[in-house]
mmCIF file of N, CA and C in Angstrom:
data_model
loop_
_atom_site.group_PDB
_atom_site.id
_atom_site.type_symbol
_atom_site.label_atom_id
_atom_site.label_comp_id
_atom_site.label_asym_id
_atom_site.label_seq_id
_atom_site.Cartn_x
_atom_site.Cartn_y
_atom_site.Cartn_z
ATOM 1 N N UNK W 13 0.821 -1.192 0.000
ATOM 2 C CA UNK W 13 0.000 0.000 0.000
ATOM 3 C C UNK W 13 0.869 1.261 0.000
ATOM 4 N N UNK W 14 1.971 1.122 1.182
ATOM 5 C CA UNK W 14 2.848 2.889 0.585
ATOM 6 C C UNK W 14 3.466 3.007 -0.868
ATOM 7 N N UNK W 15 3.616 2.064 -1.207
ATOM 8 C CA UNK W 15 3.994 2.094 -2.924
ATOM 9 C C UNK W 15 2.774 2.783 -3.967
ATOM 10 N N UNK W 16 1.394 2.596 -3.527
ATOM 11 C CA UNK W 16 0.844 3.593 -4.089
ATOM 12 C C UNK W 16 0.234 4.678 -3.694
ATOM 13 N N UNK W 17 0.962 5.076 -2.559
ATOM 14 C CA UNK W 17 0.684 6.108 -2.318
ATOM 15 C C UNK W 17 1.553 6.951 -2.246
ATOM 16 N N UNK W 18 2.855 6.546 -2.629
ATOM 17 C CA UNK W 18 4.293 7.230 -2.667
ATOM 18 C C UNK W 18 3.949 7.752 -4.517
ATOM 19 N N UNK W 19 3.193 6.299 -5.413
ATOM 20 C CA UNK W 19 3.403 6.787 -6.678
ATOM 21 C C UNK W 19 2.213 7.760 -6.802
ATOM 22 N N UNK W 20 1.095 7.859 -6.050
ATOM 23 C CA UNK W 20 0.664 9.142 -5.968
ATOM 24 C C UNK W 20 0.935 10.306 -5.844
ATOM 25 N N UNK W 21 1.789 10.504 -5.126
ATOM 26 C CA UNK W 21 2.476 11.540 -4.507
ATOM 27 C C UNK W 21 3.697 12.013 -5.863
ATOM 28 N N UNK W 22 4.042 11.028 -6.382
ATOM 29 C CA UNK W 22 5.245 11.386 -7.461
ATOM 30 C C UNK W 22 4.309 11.806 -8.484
ATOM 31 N N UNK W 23 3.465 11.209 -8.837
ATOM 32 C CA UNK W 23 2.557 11.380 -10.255
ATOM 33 C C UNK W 23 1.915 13.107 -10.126
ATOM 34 N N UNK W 24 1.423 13.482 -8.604
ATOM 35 C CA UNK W 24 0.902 14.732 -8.354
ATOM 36 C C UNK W 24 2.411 15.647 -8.486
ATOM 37 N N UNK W 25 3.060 15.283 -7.960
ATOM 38 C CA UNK W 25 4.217 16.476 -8.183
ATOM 39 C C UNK W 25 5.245 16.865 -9.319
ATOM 40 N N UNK W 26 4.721 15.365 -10.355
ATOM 41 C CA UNK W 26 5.317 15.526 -11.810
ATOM 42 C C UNK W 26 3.660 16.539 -12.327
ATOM 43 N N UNK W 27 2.670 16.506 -12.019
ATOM 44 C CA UNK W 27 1.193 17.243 -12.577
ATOM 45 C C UNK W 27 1.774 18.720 -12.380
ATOM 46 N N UNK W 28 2.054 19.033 -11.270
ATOM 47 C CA UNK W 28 2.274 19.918 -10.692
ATOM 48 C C UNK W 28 3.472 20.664 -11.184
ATOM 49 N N UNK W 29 4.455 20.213 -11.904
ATOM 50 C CA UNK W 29 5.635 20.683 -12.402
ATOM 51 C C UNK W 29 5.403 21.014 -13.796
ATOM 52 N N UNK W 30 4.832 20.117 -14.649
ATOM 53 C CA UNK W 30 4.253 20.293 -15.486
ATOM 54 C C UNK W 30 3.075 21.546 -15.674
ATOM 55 N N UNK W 31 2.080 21.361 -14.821
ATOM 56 C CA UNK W 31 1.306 22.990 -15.047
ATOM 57 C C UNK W 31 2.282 23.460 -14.818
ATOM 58 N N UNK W 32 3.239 24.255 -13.848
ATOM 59 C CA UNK W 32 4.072 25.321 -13.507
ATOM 60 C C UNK W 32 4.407 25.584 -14.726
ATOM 61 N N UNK W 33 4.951 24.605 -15.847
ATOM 62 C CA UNK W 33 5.597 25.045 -16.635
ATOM 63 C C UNK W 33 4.975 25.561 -17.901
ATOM 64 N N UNK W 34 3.925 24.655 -18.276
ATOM 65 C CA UNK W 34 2.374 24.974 -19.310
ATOM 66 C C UNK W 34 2.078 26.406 -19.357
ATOM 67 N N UNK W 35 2.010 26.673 -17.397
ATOM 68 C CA UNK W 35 1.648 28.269 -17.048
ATOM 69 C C UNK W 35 2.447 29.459 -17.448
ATOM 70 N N UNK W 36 4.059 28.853 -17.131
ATOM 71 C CA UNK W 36 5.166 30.074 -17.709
ATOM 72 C C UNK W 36 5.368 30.051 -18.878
ATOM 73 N N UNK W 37 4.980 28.704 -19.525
ATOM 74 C CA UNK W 37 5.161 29.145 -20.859
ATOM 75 C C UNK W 37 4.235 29.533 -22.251
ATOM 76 N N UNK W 38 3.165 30.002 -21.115
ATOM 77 C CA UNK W 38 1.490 30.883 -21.656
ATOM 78 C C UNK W 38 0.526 29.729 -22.728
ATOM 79 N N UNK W 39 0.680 28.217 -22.566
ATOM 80 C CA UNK W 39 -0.292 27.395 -22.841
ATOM 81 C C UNK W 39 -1.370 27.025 -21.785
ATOM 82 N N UNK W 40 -2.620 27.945 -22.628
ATOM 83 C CA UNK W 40 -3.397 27.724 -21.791
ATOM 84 C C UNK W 40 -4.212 26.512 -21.392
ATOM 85 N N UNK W 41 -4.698 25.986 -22.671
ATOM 86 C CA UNK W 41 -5.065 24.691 -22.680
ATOM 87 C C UNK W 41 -5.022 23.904 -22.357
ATOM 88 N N UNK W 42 -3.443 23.814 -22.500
ATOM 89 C CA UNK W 42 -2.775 22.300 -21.837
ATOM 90 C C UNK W 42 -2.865 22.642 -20.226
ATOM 91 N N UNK W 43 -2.890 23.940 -19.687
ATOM 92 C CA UNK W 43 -2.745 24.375 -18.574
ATOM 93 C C UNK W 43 -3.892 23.994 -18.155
ATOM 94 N N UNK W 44 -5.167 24.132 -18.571
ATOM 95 C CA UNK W 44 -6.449 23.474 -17.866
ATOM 96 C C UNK W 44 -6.448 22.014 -18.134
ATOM 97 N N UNK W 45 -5.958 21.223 -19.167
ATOM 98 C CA UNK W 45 -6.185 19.923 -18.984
ATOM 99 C C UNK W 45 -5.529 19.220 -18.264
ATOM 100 N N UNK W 46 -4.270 20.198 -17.388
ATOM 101 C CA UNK W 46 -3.540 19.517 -16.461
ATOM 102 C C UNK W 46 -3.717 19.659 -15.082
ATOM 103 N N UNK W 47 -4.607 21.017 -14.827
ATOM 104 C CA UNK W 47 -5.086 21.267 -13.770
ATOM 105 C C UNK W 47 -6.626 19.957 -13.597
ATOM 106 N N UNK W 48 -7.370 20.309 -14.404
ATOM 107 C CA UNK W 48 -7.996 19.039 -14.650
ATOM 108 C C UNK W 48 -7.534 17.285 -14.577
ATOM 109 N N UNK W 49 -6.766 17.562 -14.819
ATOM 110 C CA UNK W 49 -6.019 15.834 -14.675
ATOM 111 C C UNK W 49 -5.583 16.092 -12.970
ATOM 112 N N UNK W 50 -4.736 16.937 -12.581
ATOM 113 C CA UNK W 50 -4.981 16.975 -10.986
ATOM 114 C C UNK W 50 -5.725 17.191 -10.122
ATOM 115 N N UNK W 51 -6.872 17.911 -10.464
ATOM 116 C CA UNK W 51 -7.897 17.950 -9.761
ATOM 117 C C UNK W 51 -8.622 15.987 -9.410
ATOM 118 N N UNK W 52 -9.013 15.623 -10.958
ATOM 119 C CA UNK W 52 -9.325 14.342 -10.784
ATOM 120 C C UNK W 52 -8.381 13.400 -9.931
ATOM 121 N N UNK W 53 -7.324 13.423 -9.899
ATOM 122 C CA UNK W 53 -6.271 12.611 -9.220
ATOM 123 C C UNK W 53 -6.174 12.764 -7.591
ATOM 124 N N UNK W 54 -6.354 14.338 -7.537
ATOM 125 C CA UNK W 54 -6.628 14.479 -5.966
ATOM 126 C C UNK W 54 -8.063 14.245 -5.420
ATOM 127 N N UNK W 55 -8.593 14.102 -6.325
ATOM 128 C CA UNK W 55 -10.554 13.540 -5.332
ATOM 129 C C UNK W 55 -10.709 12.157 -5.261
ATOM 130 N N UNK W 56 -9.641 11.410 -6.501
ATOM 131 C CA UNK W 56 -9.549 9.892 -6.206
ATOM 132 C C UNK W 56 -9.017 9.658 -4.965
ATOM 133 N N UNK W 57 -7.855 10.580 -4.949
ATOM 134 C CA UNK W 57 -7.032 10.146 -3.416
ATOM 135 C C UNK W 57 -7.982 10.431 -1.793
ATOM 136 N N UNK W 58 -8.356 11.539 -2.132
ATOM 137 C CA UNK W 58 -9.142 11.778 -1.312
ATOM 138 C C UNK W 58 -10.286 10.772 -0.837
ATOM 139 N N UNK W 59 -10.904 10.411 -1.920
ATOM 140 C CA UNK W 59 -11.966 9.174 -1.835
ATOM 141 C C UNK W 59 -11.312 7.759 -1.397
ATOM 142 N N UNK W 60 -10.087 7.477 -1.406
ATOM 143 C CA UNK W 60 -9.446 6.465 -1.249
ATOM 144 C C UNK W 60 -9.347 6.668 0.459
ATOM 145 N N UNK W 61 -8.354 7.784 0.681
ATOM 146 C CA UNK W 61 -8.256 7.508 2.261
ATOM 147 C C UNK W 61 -9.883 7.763 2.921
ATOM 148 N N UNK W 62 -10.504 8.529 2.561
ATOM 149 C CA UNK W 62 -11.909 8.633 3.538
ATOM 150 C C UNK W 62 -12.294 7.170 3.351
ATOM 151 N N UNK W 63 -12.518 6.654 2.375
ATOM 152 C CA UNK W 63 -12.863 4.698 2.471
ATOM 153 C C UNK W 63 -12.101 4.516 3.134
ATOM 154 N N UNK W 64 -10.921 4.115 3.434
ATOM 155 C CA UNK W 64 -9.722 3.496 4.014
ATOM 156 C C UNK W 64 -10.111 3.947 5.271
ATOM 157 N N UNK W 65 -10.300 5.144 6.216
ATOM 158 C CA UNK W 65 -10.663 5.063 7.486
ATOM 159 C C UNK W 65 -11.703 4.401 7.447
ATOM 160 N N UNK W 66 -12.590 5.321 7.227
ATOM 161 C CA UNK W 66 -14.540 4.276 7.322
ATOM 162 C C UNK W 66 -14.006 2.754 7.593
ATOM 163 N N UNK W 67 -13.362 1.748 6.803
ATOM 164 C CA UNK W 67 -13.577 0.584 6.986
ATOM 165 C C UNK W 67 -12.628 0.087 8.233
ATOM 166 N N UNK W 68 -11.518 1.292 8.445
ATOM 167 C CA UNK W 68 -10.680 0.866 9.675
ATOM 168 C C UNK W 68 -11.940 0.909 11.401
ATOM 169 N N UNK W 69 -12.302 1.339 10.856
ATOM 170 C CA UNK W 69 -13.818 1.928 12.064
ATOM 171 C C UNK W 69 -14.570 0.670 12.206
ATOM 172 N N UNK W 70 -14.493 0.037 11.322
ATOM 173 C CA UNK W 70 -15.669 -1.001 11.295
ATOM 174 C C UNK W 70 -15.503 -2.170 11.514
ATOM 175 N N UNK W 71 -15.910 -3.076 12.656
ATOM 176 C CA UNK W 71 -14.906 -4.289 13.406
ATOM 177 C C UNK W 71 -15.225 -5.602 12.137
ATOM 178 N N UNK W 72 -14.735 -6.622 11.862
ATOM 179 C CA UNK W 72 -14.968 -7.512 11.064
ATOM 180 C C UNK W 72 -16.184 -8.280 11.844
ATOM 181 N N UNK W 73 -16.979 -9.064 11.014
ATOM 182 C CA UNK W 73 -18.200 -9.885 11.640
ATOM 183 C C UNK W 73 -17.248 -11.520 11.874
ATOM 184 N N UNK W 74 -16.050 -11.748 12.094
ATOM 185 C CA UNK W 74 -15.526 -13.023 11.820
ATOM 186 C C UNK W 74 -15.068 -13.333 13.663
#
């Protein structure tokens, strides 16, 4: 499990380097489809750990 959440973390900060650079170098387009591609990437993650507690909360029936 930290393996994908480490390659989360790399994949958001290659997104993130990438707009920076889209932005300085006045493409706008690509600049929203990358803000867009991180936006989606951070609500997956987000949705991942809020599941991931919820089910730590919840005792097994076994």
């Amino acid at each position: 499990m930290d393996k994908q959440w480490s390659l989360h973390a790399v994949s958001s900060l290659i997104l993130l380097v990438l707009l920076k650079r889209t932005l300085d170098q006045g493409h706008a387009g690509l600049s929203i489809l990358l803000l867009l591609i991180l936006l989606i990437q951070v609500t997956g993650t987000i949705i991942c750990v809020h599941q991931k507690r919820h089910k730590k909360g919840i005792p097994s029936s076994k």
